[in-house]
mmCIF file of C-alpha atoms and ligand atoms in Angstrom:
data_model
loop_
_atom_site.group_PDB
_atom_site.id
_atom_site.type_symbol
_atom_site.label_atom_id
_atom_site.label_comp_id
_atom_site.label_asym_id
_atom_site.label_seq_id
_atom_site.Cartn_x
_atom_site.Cartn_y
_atom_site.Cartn_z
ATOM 1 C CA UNK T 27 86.360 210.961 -11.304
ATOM 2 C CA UNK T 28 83.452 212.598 -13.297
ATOM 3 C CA UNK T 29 80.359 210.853 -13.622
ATOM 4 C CA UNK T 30 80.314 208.153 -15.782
ATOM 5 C CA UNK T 31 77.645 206.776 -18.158
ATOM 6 C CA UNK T 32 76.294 202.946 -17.661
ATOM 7 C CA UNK T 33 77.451 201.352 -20.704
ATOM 8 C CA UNK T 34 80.298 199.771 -18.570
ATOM 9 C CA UNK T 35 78.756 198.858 -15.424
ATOM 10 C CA UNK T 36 75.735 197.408 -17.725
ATOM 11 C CA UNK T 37 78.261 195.087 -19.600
ATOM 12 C CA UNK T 38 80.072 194.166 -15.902
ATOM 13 C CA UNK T 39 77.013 193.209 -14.506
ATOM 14 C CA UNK T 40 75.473 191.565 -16.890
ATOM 15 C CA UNK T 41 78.659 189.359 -18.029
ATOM 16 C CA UNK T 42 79.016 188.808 -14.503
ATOM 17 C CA UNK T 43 75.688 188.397 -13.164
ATOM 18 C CA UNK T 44 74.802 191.079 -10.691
ATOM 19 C CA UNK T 45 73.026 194.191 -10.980
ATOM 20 C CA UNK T 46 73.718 197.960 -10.267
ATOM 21 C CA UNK T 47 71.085 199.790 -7.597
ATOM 22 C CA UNK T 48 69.579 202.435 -8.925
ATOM 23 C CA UNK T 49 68.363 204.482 -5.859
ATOM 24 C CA UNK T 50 65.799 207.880 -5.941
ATOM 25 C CA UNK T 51 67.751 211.015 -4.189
ATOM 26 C CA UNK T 52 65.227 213.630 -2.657
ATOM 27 C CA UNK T 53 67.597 215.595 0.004
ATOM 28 C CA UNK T 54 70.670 215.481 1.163
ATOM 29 C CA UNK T 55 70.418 212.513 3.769
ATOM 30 C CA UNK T 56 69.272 210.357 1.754
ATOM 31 C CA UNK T 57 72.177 211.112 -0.875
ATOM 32 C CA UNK T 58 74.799 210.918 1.467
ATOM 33 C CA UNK T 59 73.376 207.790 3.484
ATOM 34 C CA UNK T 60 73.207 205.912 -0.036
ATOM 35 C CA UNK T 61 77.174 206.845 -0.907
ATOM 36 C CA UNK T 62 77.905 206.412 2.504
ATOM 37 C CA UNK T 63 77.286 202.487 2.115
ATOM 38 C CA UNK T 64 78.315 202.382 -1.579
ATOM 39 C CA UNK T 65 81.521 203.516 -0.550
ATOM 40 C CA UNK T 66 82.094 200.795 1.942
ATOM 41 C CA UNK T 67 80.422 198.047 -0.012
ATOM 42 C CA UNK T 68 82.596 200.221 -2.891
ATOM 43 C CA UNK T 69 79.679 199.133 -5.704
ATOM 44 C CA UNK T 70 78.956 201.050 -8.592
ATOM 45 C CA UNK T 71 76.081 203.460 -8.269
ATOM 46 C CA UNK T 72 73.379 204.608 -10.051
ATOM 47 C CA UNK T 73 71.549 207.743 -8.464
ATOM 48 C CA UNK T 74 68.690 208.583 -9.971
ATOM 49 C CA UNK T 75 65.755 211.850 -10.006
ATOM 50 C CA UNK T 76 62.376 211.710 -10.523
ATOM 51 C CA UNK T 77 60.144 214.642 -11.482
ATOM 52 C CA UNK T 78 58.870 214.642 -8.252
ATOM 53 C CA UNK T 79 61.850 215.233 -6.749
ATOM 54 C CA UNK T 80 63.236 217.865 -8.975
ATOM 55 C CA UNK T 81 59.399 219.605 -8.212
ATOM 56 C CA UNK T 82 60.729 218.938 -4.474
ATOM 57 C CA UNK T 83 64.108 219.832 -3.695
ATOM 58 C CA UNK T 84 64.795 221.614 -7.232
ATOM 59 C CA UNK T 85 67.570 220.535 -10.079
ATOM 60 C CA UNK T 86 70.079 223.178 -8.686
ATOM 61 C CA UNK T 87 70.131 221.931 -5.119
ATOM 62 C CA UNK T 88 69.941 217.900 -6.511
ATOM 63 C CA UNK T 89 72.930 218.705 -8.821
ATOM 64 C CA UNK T 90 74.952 220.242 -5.973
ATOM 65 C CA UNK T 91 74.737 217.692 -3.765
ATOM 66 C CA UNK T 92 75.501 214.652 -6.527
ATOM 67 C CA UNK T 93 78.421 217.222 -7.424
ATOM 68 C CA UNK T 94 79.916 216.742 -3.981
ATOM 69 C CA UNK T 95 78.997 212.903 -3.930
ATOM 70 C CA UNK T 96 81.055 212.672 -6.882
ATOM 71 C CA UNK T 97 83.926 214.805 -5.745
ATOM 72 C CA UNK T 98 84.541 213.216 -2.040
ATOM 73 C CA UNK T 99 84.298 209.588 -3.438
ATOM 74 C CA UNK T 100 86.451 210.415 -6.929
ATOM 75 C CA UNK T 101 86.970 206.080 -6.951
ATOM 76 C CA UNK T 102 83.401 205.412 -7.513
ATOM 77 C CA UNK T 103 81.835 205.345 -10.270
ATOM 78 C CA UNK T 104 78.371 206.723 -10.210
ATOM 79 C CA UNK T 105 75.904 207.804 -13.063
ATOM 80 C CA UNK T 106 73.270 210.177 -12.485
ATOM 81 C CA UNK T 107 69.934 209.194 -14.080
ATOM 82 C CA UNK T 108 66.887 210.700 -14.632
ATOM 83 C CA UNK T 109 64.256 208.769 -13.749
ATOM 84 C CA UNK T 110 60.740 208.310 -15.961
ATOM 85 C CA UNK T 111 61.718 211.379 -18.214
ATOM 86 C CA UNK T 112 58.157 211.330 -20.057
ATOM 87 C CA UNK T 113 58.862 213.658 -22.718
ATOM 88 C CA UNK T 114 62.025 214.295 -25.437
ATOM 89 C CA UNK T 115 62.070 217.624 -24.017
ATOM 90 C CA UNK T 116 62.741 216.917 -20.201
ATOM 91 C CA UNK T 117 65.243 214.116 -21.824
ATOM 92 C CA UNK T 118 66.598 216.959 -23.907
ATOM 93 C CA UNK T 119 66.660 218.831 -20.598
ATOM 94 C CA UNK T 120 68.155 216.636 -18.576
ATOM 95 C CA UNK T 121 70.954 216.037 -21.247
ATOM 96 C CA UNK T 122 72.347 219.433 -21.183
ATOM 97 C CA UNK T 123 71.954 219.554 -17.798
ATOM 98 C CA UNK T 124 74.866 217.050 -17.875
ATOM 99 C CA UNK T 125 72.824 213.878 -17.098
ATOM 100 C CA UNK T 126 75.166 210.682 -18.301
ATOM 101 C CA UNK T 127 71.734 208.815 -18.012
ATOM 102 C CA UNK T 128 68.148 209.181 -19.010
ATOM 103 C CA UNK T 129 64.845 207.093 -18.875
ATOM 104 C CA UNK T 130 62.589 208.121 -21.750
ATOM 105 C CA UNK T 131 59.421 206.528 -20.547
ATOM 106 C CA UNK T 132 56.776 206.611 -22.916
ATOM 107 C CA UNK T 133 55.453 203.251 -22.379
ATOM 108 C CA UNK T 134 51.757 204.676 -22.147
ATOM 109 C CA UNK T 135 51.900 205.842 -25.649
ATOM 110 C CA UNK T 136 51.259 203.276 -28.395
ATOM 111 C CA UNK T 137 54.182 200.568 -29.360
ATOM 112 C CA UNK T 138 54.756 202.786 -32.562
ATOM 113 C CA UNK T 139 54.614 206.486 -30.791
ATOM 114 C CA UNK T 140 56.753 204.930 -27.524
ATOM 115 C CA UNK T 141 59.153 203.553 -30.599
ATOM 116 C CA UNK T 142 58.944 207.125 -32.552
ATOM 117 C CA UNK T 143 59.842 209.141 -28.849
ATOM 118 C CA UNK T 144 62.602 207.248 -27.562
ATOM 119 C CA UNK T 145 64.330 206.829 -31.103
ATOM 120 C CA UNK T 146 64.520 211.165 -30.959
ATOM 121 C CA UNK T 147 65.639 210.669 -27.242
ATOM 122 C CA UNK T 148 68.337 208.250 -28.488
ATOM 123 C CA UNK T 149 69.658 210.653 -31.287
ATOM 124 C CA UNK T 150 69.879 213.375 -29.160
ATOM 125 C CA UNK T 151 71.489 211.477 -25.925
ATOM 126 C CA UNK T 152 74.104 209.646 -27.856
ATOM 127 C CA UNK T 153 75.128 212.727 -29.744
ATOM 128 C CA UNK T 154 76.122 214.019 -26.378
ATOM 129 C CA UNK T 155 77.323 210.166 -24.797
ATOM 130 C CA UNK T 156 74.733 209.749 -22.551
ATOM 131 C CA UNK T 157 72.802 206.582 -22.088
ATOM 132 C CA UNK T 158 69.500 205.790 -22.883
ATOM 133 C CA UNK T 159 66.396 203.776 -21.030
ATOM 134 C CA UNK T 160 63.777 203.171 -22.329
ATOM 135 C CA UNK T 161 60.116 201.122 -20.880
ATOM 136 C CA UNK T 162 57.843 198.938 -22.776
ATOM 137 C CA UNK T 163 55.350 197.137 -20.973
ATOM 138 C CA UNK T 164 53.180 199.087 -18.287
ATOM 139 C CA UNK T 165 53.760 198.697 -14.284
ATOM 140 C CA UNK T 166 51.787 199.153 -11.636
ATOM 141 C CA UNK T 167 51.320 201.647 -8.905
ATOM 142 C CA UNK T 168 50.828 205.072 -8.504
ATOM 143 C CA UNK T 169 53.757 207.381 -7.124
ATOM 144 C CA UNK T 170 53.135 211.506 -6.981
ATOM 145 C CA UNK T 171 53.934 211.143 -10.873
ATOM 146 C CA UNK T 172 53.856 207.893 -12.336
ATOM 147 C CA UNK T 173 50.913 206.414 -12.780
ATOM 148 C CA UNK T 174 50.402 202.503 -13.274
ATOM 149 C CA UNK T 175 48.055 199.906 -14.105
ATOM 150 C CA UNK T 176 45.993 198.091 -11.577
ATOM 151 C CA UNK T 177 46.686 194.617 -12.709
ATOM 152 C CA UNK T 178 50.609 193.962 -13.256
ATOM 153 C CA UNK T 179 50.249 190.777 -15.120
ATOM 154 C CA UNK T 180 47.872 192.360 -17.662
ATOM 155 C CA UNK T 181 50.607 194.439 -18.942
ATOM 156 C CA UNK T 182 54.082 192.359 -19.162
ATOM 157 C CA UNK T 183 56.433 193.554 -21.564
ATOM 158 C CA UNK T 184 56.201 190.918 -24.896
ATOM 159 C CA UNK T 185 59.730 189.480 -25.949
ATOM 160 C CA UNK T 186 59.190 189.814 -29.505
ATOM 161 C CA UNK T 187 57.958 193.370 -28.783
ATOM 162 C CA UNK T 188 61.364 193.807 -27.048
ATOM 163 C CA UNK T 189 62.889 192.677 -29.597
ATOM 164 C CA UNK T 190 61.379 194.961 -32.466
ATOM 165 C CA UNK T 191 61.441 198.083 -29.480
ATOM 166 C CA UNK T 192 65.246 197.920 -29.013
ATOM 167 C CA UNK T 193 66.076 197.315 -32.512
ATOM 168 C CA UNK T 194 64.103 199.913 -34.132
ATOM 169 C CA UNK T 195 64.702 202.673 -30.786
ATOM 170 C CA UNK T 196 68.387 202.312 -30.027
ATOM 171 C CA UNK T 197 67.706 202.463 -26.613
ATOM 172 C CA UNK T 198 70.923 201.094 -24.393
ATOM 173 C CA UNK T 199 69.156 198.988 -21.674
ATOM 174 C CA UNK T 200 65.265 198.371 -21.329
ATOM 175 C CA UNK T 201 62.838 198.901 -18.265
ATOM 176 C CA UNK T 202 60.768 195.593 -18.370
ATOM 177 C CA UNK T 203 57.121 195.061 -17.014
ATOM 178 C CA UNK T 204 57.953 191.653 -14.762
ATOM 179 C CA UNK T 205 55.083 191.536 -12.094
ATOM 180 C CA UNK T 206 56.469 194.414 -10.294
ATOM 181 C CA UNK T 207 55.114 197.477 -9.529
ATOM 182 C CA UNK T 208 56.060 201.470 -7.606
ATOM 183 C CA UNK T 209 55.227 201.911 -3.804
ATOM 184 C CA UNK T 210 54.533 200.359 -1.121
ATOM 185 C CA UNK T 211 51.753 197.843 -2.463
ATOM 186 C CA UNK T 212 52.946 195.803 -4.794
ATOM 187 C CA UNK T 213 50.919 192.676 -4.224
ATOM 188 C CA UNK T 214 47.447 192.006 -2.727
ATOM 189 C CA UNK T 215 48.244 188.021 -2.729
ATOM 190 C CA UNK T 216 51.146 185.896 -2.782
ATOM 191 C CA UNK T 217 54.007 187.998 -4.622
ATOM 192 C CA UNK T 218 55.408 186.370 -7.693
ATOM 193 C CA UNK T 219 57.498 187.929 -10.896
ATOM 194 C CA UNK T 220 57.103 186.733 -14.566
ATOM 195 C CA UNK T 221 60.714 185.204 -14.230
ATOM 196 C CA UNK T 222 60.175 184.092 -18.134
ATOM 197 C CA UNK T 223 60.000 187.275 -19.531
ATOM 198 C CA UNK T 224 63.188 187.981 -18.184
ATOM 199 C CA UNK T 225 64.233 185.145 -19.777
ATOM 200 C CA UNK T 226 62.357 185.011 -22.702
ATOM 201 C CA UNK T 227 63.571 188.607 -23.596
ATOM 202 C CA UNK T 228 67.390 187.674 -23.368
ATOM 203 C CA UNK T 229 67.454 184.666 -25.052
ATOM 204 C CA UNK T 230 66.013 187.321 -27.815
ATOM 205 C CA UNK T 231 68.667 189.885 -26.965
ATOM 206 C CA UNK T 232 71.300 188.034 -25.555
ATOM 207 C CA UNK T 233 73.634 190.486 -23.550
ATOM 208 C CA UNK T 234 71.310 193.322 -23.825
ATOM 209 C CA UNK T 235 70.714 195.005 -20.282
ATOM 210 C CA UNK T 236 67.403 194.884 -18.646
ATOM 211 C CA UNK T 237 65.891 197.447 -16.197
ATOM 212 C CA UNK T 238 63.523 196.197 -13.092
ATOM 213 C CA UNK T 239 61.885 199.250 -11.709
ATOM 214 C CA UNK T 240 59.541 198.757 -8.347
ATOM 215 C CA UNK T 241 61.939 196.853 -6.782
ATOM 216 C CA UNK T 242 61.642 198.067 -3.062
ATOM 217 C CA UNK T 243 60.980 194.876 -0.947
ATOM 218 C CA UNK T 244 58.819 196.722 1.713
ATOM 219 C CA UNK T 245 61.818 195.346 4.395
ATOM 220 C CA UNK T 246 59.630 193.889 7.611
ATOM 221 C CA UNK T 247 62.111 196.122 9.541
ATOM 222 C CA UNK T 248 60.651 199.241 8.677
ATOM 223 C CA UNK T 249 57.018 198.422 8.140
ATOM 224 C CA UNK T 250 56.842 197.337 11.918
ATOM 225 C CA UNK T 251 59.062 199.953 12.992
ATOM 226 C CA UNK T 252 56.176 202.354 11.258
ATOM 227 C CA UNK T 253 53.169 200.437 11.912
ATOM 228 C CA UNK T 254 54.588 200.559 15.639
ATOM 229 C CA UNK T 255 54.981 204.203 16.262
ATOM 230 C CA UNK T 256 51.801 205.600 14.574
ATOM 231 C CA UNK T 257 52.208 204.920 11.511
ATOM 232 C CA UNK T 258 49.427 202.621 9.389
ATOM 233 C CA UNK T 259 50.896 200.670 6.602
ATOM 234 C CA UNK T 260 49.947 197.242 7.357
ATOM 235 C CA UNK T 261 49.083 195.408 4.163
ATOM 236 C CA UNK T 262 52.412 197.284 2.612
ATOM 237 C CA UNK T 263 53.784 194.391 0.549
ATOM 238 C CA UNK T 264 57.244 194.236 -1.519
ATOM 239 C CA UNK T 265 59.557 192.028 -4.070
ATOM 240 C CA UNK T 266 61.164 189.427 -1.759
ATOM 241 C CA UNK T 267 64.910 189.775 -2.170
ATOM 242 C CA UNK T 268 64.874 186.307 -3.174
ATOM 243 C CA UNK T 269 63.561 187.353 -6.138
ATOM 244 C CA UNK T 270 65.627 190.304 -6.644
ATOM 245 C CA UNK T 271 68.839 188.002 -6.333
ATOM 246 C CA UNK T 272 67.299 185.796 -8.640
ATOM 247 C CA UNK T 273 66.405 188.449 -11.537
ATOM 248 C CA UNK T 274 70.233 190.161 -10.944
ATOM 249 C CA UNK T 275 71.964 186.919 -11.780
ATOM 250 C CA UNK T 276 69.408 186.950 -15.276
ATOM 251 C CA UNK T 277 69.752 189.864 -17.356
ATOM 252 C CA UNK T 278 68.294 192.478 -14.852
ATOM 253 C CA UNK T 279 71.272 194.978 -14.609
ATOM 254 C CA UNK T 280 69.425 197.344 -13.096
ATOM 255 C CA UNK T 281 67.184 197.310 -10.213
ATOM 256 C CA UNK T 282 65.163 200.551 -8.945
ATOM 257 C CA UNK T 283 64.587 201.173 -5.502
ATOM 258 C CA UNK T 284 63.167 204.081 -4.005
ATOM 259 C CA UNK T 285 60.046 203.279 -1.636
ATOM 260 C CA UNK T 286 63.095 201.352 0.976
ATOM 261 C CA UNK T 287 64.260 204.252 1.288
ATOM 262 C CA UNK T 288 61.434 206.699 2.345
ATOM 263 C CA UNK T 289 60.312 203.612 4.685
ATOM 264 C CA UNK T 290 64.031 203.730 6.157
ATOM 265 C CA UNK T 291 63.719 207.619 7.146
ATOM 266 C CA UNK T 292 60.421 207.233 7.836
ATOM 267 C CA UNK T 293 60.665 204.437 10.121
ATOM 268 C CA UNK T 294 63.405 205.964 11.755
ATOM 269 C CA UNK T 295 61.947 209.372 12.289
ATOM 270 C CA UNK T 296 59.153 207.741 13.972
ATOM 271 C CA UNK T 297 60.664 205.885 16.159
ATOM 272 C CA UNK T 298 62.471 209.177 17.338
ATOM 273 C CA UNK T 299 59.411 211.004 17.893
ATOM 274 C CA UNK T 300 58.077 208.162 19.831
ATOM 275 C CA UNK T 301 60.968 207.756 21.711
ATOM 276 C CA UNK T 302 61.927 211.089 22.614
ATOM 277 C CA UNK T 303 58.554 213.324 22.285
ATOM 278 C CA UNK T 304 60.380 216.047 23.628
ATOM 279 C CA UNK T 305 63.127 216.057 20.381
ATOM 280 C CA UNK T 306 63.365 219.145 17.869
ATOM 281 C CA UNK T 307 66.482 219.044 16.511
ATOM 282 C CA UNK T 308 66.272 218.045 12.879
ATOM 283 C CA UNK T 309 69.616 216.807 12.993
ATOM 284 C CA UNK T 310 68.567 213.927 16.423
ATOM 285 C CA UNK T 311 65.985 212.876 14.330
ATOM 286 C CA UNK T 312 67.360 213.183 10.436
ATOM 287 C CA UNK T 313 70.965 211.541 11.302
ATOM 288 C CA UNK T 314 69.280 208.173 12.657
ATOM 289 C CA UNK T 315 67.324 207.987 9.321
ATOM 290 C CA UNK T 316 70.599 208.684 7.671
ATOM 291 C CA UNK T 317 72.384 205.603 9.282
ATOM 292 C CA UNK T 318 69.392 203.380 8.484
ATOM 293 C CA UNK T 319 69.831 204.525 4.845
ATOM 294 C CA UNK T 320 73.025 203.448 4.998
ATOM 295 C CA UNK T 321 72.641 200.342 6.445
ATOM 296 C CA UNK T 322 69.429 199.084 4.389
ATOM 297 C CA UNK T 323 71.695 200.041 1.532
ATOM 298 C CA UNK T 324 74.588 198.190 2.033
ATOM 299 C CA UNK T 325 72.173 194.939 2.306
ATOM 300 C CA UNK T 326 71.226 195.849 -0.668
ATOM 301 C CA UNK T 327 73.841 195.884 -2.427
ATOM 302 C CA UNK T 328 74.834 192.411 -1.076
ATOM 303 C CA UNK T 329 71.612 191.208 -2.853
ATOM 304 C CA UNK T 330 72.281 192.570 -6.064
ATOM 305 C CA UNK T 331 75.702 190.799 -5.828
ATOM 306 C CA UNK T 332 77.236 194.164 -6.418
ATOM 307 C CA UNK T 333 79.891 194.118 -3.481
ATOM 308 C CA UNK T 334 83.699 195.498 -4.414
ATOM 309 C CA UNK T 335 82.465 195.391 -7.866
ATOM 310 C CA UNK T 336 83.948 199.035 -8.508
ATOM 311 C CA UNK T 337 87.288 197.873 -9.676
ATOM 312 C CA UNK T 338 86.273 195.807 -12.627
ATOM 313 C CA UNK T 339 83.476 198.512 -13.835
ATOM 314 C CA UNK T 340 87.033 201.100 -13.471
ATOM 315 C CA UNK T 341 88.985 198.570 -15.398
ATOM 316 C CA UNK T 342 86.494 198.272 -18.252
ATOM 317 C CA UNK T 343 86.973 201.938 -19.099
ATOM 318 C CA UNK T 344 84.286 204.452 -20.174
HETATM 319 O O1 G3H V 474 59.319 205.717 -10.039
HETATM 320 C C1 G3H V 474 58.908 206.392 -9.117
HETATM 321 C C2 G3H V 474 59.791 206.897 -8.048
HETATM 322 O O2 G3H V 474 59.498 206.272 -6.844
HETATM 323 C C3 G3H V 474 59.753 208.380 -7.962
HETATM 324 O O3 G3H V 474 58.577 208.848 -7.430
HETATM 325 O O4 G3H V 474 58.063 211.024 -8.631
HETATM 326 O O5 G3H V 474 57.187 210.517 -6.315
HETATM 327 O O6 G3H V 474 59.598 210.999 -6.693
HETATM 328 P P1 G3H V 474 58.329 210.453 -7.252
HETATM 329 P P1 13P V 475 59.935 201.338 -5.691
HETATM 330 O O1 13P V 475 58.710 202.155 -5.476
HETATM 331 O O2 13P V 475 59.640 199.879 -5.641
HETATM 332 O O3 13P V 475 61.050 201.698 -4.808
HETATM 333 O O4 13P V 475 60.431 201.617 -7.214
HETATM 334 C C1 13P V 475 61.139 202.776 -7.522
HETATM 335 C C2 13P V 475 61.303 202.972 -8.983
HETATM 336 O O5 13P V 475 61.049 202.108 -9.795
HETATM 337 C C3 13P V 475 61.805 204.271 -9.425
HETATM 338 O O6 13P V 475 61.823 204.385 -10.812
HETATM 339 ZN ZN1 ZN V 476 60.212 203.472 -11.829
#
């Protein structure tokens, strides 16, 4: 199967109550320990690139490797997504590139200019059938190239805002500003989401898809594995998947999770180096991050509810 856009899985999930994870891809590994899991939980899949890794591992290379993702698991349907596309152009980009997904985020630009970019990002993408996300609202924290606010719950996205966003943009699904925030330090203090804007924005847009980036839960697994071998994250703090659950079953169809993953390979790698000081083999110390990929995955996607949910997304067409 080719790649597919989201318009499908966004109406599965949200009629039925789960959400689709939306995971980063940087290399290889971590591409092929993320469809290694989706492909036994056999979810839907949404793999998504950021600028940074594009600056890292290059469009050609990222391309390639989605290509044969696609190819050796033709039941699954996956979209690729950019991820925080912060101009029309790199949307534009991205389109012709053969993207069935793109995040026009322009949430630091003024409600009327963030309105004004996306609407050109929508006219462009749907002329070609490819899905548009859009933010309103500002997170928090600071990744190589996104850039957040300090204080989460100054910024929540408005619901009447929403409202007059979507309507006016055409965007297909929304990335909200819920309390949650990119890397590895999402709270200082007891973590909590704004559960009512969820809410409050879908009883204003009932059956519109909603986006919740940040969404890594810092998993104690990985932050002790780290913290025990060298590293030094120890006030790393994430969403508790309680919460995730909670905001898939609302109108969250999306949830974005990248930081899990580097801590997975990270943690992993560590441990190896630890373990076995006397190890250079990329491949002893890259295949056990791999596996732990996989298997943080697959948990996962049994907390977005998302398991054997491949079927129904197929039998809803494209
Ligand atoms: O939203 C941020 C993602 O974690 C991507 O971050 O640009 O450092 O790859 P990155
Ligand atoms: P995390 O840093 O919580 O994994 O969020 C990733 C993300 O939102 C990518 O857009
Ligand atoms: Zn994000």
């Amino acid at each position: 199967m080719a790649l597919v856009t989201t318009k499908k899985m966004f109406e599965m999930a949200y009629k039925n109550g789960y959400a689709v994870g939306a995971f980063n891809v940087n290399n290889m590994e971590i591409t092929q320990g993320i469809i290694a899991a989706i492909a036994e939980e056999k979810a839907p899949l949404i793999l998504q690139i950021s600028r940074g890794a594009r600056k890292y591992a290059s469009m050609s290379y990222l391309r390639a490797i989605i290509d044969v993702a696609v190819t050796e698991n033709p039941d699954i349907p996956i979209v690729m997504h950019l991820d925080h596309g912060d101009t029309f152009e790199i949307c534009k980009q991205c389109v012709d590139d053969g993207f069935t997904s793109v995040m026009v985020d322009a949430s630091k630009h003024p409600f009327k200019e963030n309105i004004e970019i996306t609407k050109k990002v929508v006219e462009y993408a749907h002329g070609h059938n490819v899905a548009v996300e859009a933010e309103l609202g500002q997170l928090g924290g600071i990744e190589d190239d996104v850039v957040g606010v300090d204080d989460v719950t100054k910024y929540l996205t408005d619901p009447d805002e929403a409202v007059e966003f979507v309507r006016a943009s055409g965007c297909d699904s929304l990335a909200v500003a819920c309390g949650t925030s990119h890397g590895a330090y999402k709270f200082k203090t007891e973590p909590k989401l704004a559960f009512d804007v969820i809410q409050g924005i879908s009883e204003k847009l009932p059956g519109f898809p909603l986006v919740m980036h940040g969404s890594s839960s810092v998993l104690a697994e990985f932050k002790d594995l780290i913290n025990k071998y060298g590293g030094a994250m120890p006030d790393a703090m994430g969403v508790p998947e309680q919460a995730i659950c909670q905001a898939a079953k609302m109108a969250i169809c999306k949830v974005n999770i990248d930081t899990d993953l580097r801590m997975a390979l990270t943690a992993k790698i560590r441990q190896v180096f630890a373990e076995k000081p006397g190890e250079f083999d990329p491949r002893k110390y890259l295949g056990p991050a791999r596996t732990a990929i996989k298997d943080m995955v697959a948990h996962k996607i049994k907390v977005l509810g998302c398991v054997d949910k491949v079927g129904e997304v197929l039998a809803a067409g494209d």
